[in-house]
Amino acid sequence: MQHLDLQVVRRALEWSTAGQRIWLCTVLTTYGSAPRAPGSLLAVNDGGQWIGSLSGGCVEEDFLERVAEGAFLDAINVVRYGEGDDPRSRVSLPCGGILDVLVEKFDASCDVQAHLRELESALLGQRRLIREVDLTTGARSLFADREQGARIEREIDRVRIRIGAAQRLLLAGYSSVAQACAEFAVGLGFEVILCDPRDEVLEGVVLNGVEIRRQLPSVFIADGGCHRDTAVVALTHDPRIDDLAMMEAVRTEAFYIGVMGSQQTSQKRFERLRRIGGLGGSELARIHAPIGLNLGSKTPAEIALAVLADILRIRSGIARDQL
């Protein structure tokens, strides 16, 4: 499944290549109730066609009306929707929500198309980028993103936007905890893939919005199933699945790798991974075991909450001692 940002960038590239002017809109910040997260994209062409989403619909309708009226002819604008005194905002959001939107006008050019192709490459997982935009001039630059952090970093005169593939959660094996993790992750906007070769375990399993692959997770990982925006979690208590997944995961750029088990179980697992898998200290240090935040979790849903909370912590670049 292509995530929406990739669809937006590809359509914008098609329009620009066809000689059309486009506006690329990015959610910068949200306050209160807001249906779309910072970094979400919307693209509009000068014919009124659009793709993407900024809100539940009211912001999109207002923006399209403004474009049709000839607004947003400057290279760059930042518009606040919702509460506030921005004269360009004519929309009140539900529950007092506020939405700041970056609006960039792109006339058709080779430079614009090259910029969009770079974004497409990043969204396909080939590399992570930081897109820096000067809020005064509209000047754009791209540079490599080498660490996890907030998707949007805003200063007075510029904004930095992290661009990468859809956040992926790879579940190594099915269990009740894996099911709860999948349900949470889908709600959080992750692309979720479950790998398990055991037909008897997967019999009758239905997970909406989840891609189920009947193969060893380690095989899927070895075949390129992970990119830098992937979290790999093993939750079966079956070393034939969990250990093999860990051996392959540490050879990838996955930003989070974790496996379920007690402290004692985790120590025994690390001993096996050293002895059988040949993993060294730096590789073992990448594995979160026991997995998740210590929330005193007992039930599958509680454990899944602890796992996803830890993944989100790492994704946002927050140290444990900052919690």
Coordinates of C-alpha atoms in Angstrom, one line a residue:
M1 CA 0.0 0.0 0.0
Q2 CA 1.4 3.4 -1.0
H3 CA 1.1 5.9 1.8
L4 CA -0.7 9.1 1.1
D5 CA 2.4 11.3 1.0
L6 CA 4.0 9.3 -1.7
Q7 CA 0.7 9.5 -3.8
V8 CA 0.7 13.3 -3.2
V9 CA 4.3 13.8 -4.4
R10 CA 3.9 11.5 -7.4
R11 CA 0.8 13.4 -8.5
A12 CA 2.4 16.7 -8.0
L13 CA 5.3 15.6 -10.1
E14 CA 2.9 14.5 -12.9
W15 CA 1.2 17.9 -12.9
S16 CA 4.5 19.8 -12.9
T17 CA 5.9 17.7 -15.7
A18 CA 2.7 18.5 -17.7
G19 CA 3.5 22.2 -17.2
Q20 CA 1.0 23.0 -14.5
R21 CA 1.6 25.3 -11.5
I22 CA 1.1 23.5 -8.2
W23 CA 0.8 24.4 -4.6
L24 CA 2.3 22.0 -2.0
C25 CA 0.8 22.3 1.5
T26 CA 2.4 20.8 4.6
V27 CA 0.9 20.7 8.1
L28 CA 3.4 22.4 10.3
T29 CA 1.8 22.3 13.7
T30 CA -1.4 21.3 15.3
Y31 CA -3.0 22.4 18.6
G32 CA -6.0 20.8 20.2
S33 CA -8.1 18.5 18.0
A34 CA -6.6 17.9 14.6
P35 CA -7.2 14.9 12.3
R36 CA -3.9 15.0 10.5
A37 CA -0.4 14.9 11.9
P38 CA 2.4 17.5 11.3
G39 CA 4.1 16.7 8.0
S40 CA 0.9 15.7 6.2
L41 CA 0.7 16.8 2.6
L42 CA -1.8 18.2 0.2
A43 CA -1.1 19.2 -3.5
V44 CA -3.3 21.3 -5.7
N45 CA -2.8 22.3 -9.4
D46 CA -4.0 25.4 -11.2
G47 CA -6.9 23.5 -12.6
G48 CA -8.4 22.9 -9.2
Q49 CA -7.4 19.2 -8.9
W50 CA -6.1 18.1 -5.6
I51 CA -4.7 15.1 -3.7
G52 CA -3.9 14.6 0.0
S53 CA -5.4 15.8 3.2
L54 CA -4.8 18.5 5.8
S55 CA -8.0 18.0 7.9
G56 CA -11.4 16.4 7.8
G57 CA -12.3 18.4 4.7
C58 CA -13.2 22.0 5.8
V59 CA -9.6 23.3 5.4
E60 CA -9.3 21.7 2.0
E61 CA -12.5 23.3 0.7
D62 CA -11.4 26.7 1.9
F63 CA -8.0 26.4 0.4
L64 CA -9.3 25.3 -3.0
E65 CA -11.7 28.3 -2.9
R66 CA -8.8 30.7 -2.1
V67 CA -6.6 29.2 -4.9
A68 CA -9.5 29.7 -7.4
E69 CA -9.8 33.3 -6.2
G70 CA -6.1 33.9 -7.0
A71 CA -4.7 33.8 -3.5
F72 CA -1.3 32.4 -2.6
L73 CA 0.6 33.9 -5.5
D74 CA 3.6 34.4 -3.3
A75 CA 6.3 31.8 -3.3
I76 CA 5.6 30.9 0.3
N77 CA 2.9 31.5 2.9
V78 CA 2.2 30.1 6.4
V79 CA -1.6 30.1 7.1
R80 CA -3.2 29.4 10.5
Y81 CA -6.6 27.7 10.4
G82 CA -8.9 27.7 13.4
E83 CA -8.6 30.2 16.3
G84 CA -6.5 33.3 15.8
D85 CA -6.5 36.5 13.8
D86 CA -5.0 35.3 10.5
P87 CA -7.1 37.1 7.9
R88 CA -6.4 34.4 5.4
S89 CA -8.2 31.8 7.5
R90 CA -11.9 31.6 7.2
V91 CA -12.4 28.2 8.9
S92 CA -13.1 27.2 12.5
L93 CA -11.9 23.7 13.4
P94 CA -13.8 21.4 15.8
C95 CA -13.1 21.5 19.5
G96 CA -11.0 24.7 19.2
G97 CA -8.3 23.1 17.1
I98 CA -5.6 25.1 15.4
L99 CA -3.7 24.1 12.3
D100 CA -0.6 25.9 10.8
V101 CA -0.1 25.1 7.1
L102 CA 3.0 25.8 5.0
V103 CA 1.9 26.7 1.4
E104 CA 4.5 26.7 -1.3
K105 CA 3.8 27.8 -4.9
F106 CA 5.8 25.8 -7.5
D107 CA 5.8 27.0 -11.1
A108 CA 6.6 24.2 -13.5
S109 CA 10.3 23.9 -14.0
C110 CA 13.1 21.3 -14.1
D111 CA 14.3 22.4 -10.7
V112 CA 10.9 21.8 -9.1
Q113 CA 10.6 18.4 -10.8
A114 CA 14.1 17.4 -9.6
H115 CA 13.1 18.4 -6.1
L116 CA 9.9 16.3 -6.2
R117 CA 11.8 13.3 -7.6
E118 CA 14.2 13.6 -4.6
L119 CA 11.1 13.6 -2.3
E120 CA 9.7 10.6 -4.1
S121 CA 13.0 8.7 -3.7
A122 CA 13.0 9.4 0.1
L123 CA 9.3 8.3 0.4
L124 CA 10.2 5.0 -1.3
G125 CA 12.7 4.3 1.5
Q126 CA 15.8 4.7 -0.6
R127 CA 17.1 7.3 1.9
R128 CA 15.9 9.7 4.5
L129 CA 16.0 13.5 3.9
I130 CA 15.5 16.7 5.7
R131 CA 13.8 19.3 3.6
E132 CA 14.6 22.8 4.7
V133 CA 12.5 25.7 3.6
D134 CA 13.3 29.4 4.1
L135 CA 10.0 31.0 5.4
T136 CA 11.1 34.4 4.0
T137 CA 12.2 33.6 0.5
G138 CA 10.8 30.1 -0.1
A139 CA 14.3 28.8 -0.9
R140 CA 14.5 25.0 -0.6
S141 CA 17.3 22.6 0.2
L142 CA 17.7 18.9 0.9
F143 CA 20.2 17.1 3.0
A144 CA 20.6 13.7 4.5
D145 CA 18.8 12.8 7.7
R146 CA 21.1 10.8 9.9
E147 CA 19.1 10.5 13.1
Q148 CA 15.5 10.1 14.5
G149 CA 13.7 13.2 15.6
A150 CA 10.5 15.2 15.3
R151 CA 9.0 15.3 11.9
I152 CA 8.8 19.1 11.9
E153 CA 11.4 21.4 13.4
R154 CA 10.4 25.0 13.1
E155 CA 12.5 28.2 13.8
I156 CA 11.6 31.8 13.3
D157 CA 12.8 32.0 9.7
R158 CA 12.9 28.4 8.5
V159 CA 11.3 25.0 8.9
R160 CA 12.9 21.5 8.6
I161 CA 10.7 18.7 7.5
R162 CA 11.8 15.0 7.7
I163 CA 11.0 13.0 4.6
G164 CA 11.1 9.2 4.7
A165 CA 9.1 6.1 3.8
A166 CA 5.9 5.3 5.7
Q167 CA 6.7 4.2 9.2
R168 CA 6.6 0.4 9.0
L169 CA 5.9 -2.1 11.8
L170 CA 7.2 -5.6 11.0
L171 CA 5.7 -8.2 13.3
A172 CA 7.9 -11.2 13.5
G173 CA 5.3 -13.9 14.2
Y174 CA 1.7 -13.9 15.3
S175 CA 0.5 -13.9 18.9
S176 CA -2.2 -12.1 20.9
V177 CA 0.3 -9.4 21.7
A178 CA 1.2 -9.1 18.0
Q179 CA -2.5 -8.7 17.2
A180 CA -2.9 -5.9 19.7
C181 CA 0.3 -4.2 18.4
A182 CA -1.1 -4.4 14.8
E183 CA -4.4 -2.8 15.8
F184 CA -2.7 0.0 17.7
A185 CA -0.1 0.6 14.9
V186 CA -2.7 0.8 12.1
G187 CA -4.5 3.4 14.1
L188 CA -1.2 5.3 14.5
G189 CA -0.7 5.3 10.7
F190 CA 2.0 2.7 10.4
E191 CA 2.2 0.3 7.5
V192 CA 1.9 -3.0 9.3
I193 CA 3.3 -6.3 8.0
L194 CA 2.9 -9.6 9.8
C195 CA 5.2 -12.5 8.8
D196 CA 4.6 -16.0 10.1
P197 CA 5.1 -19.3 8.3
R198 CA 2.8 -21.3 10.6
D199 CA -0.5 -22.0 8.8
E200 CA -2.0 -23.5 11.9
V201 CA -1.4 -20.3 13.9
L202 CA -2.7 -18.0 11.2
E203 CA -5.9 -20.0 10.6
G204 CA -8.8 -17.7 11.0
V205 CA -6.7 -14.6 11.7
V206 CA -8.1 -11.4 10.2
L207 CA -6.3 -8.1 10.7
N208 CA -7.8 -5.2 8.9
G209 CA -5.2 -2.9 7.3
V210 CA -2.4 -5.5 7.9
E211 CA -0.4 -7.3 5.2
I212 CA 0.0 -10.9 6.2
R213 CA 2.9 -12.9 4.7
R214 CA 3.1 -16.6 5.3
Q215 CA 6.9 -16.8 5.5
L216 CA 9.7 -16.7 8.0
P217 CA 10.2 -13.1 9.2
S218 CA 13.9 -13.6 8.9
V219 CA 13.5 -14.4 5.2
F220 CA 11.4 -11.4 4.6
I221 CA 13.9 -9.2 6.3
A222 CA 16.9 -10.7 4.4
D223 CA 15.0 -10.0 1.2
G224 CA 15.0 -6.3 1.9
G225 CA 11.8 -6.0 4.0
C226 CA 13.3 -3.3 6.2
H227 CA 14.2 0.3 5.6
R228 CA 15.3 3.0 8.0
D229 CA 11.7 3.7 9.0
T230 CA 11.0 0.2 10.1
A231 CA 10.4 -1.1 13.6
V232 CA 10.9 -4.9 13.9
V233 CA 9.3 -6.6 16.9
A234 CA 9.2 -10.3 17.8
L235 CA 6.5 -11.3 20.1
T236 CA 6.0 -15.1 19.9
H237 CA 8.3 -16.6 22.6
D238 CA 9.4 -19.1 19.9
P239 CA 13.2 -18.8 19.4
R240 CA 12.9 -20.4 16.0
I241 CA 11.0 -17.2 14.9
D242 CA 12.2 -14.6 17.3
D243 CA 16.0 -15.4 17.3
L244 CA 16.2 -15.7 13.5
A245 CA 14.4 -12.4 13.1
M246 CA 16.8 -10.7 15.5
M247 CA 19.8 -12.1 13.7
E248 CA 18.6 -10.6 10.4
A249 CA 17.1 -7.3 11.8
V250 CA 20.4 -6.1 13.3
R251 CA 22.0 -6.3 9.8
T252 CA 19.4 -3.7 8.6
E253 CA 18.9 0.0 9.2
A254 CA 15.7 -0.6 11.1
F255 CA 15.3 2.2 13.7
Y256 CA 13.8 -0.1 16.4
I257 CA 14.4 -3.8 17.0
G258 CA 12.8 -5.5 20.0
V259 CA 11.8 -8.9 21.3
M260 CA 9.5 -10.0 24.1
G261 CA 10.6 -11.8 27.2
S262 CA 11.6 -11.4 30.8
Q263 CA 15.0 -10.3 31.9
Q264 CA 16.1 -13.9 32.4
T265 CA 14.7 -15.0 29.0
S266 CA 16.4 -12.0 27.4
Q267 CA 19.8 -12.9 28.9
K268 CA 19.5 -16.5 27.6
R269 CA 18.5 -15.2 24.2
F270 CA 21.5 -12.9 24.0
E271 CA 23.7 -15.8 24.9
R272 CA 22.2 -17.8 22.0
L273 CA 22.6 -14.9 19.6
R274 CA 26.2 -14.6 20.6
R275 CA 26.9 -18.3 20.4
I276 CA 24.8 -19.3 17.4
G277 CA 24.2 -16.1 15.5
G278 CA 27.7 -14.7 16.0
L279 CA 26.4 -11.3 17.1
G280 CA 28.7 -8.9 18.8
G281 CA 28.1 -6.3 21.5
S282 CA 27.2 -3.5 19.2
E283 CA 24.6 -5.6 17.4
L284 CA 23.1 -6.9 20.6
A285 CA 22.9 -3.3 21.9
R286 CA 20.5 -2.5 19.1
I287 CA 18.0 -5.0 20.5
H288 CA 15.4 -3.8 23.0
A289 CA 14.9 -6.7 25.3
P290 CA 12.8 -6.9 27.3
I291 CA 10.8 -4.9 24.8
G292 CA 8.8 -1.8 25.5
L293 CA 8.4 0.7 28.3
N294 CA 8.1 -0.6 31.9
L295 CA 4.4 0.2 32.5
G296 CA 3.7 -2.8 34.6
S297 CA 1.8 -4.3 31.6
K298 CA 0.1 -7.7 32.0
T299 CA -2.5 -8.1 29.3
P300 CA -1.8 -8.3 25.6
A301 CA -3.2 -4.9 25.1
E302 CA -1.2 -3.4 27.9
I303 CA 2.0 -5.0 26.6
A304 CA 1.2 -3.7 23.1
L305 CA 0.7 -0.2 24.5
A306 CA 4.2 -0.4 26.1
V307 CA 5.8 -1.6 22.9
L308 CA 4.2 1.1 20.7
A309 CA 5.0 3.8 23.3
D310 CA 8.7 2.8 23.2
I311 CA 8.7 2.7 19.4
L312 CA 7.2 6.2 19.3
R313 CA 9.7 7.4 21.9
I314 CA 12.6 6.2 19.7
R315 CA 11.0 7.6 16.6
S316 CA 10.7 11.0 18.2
G317 CA 14.3 11.0 19.5
I318 CA 13.3 11.1 23.2
A319 CA 15.6 9.5 25.7
R320 CA 14.1 7.4 28.5
D321 CA 15.3 9.8 31.2
Q322 CA 13.3 12.6 29.4
L323 CA 10.0 10.8 30.0

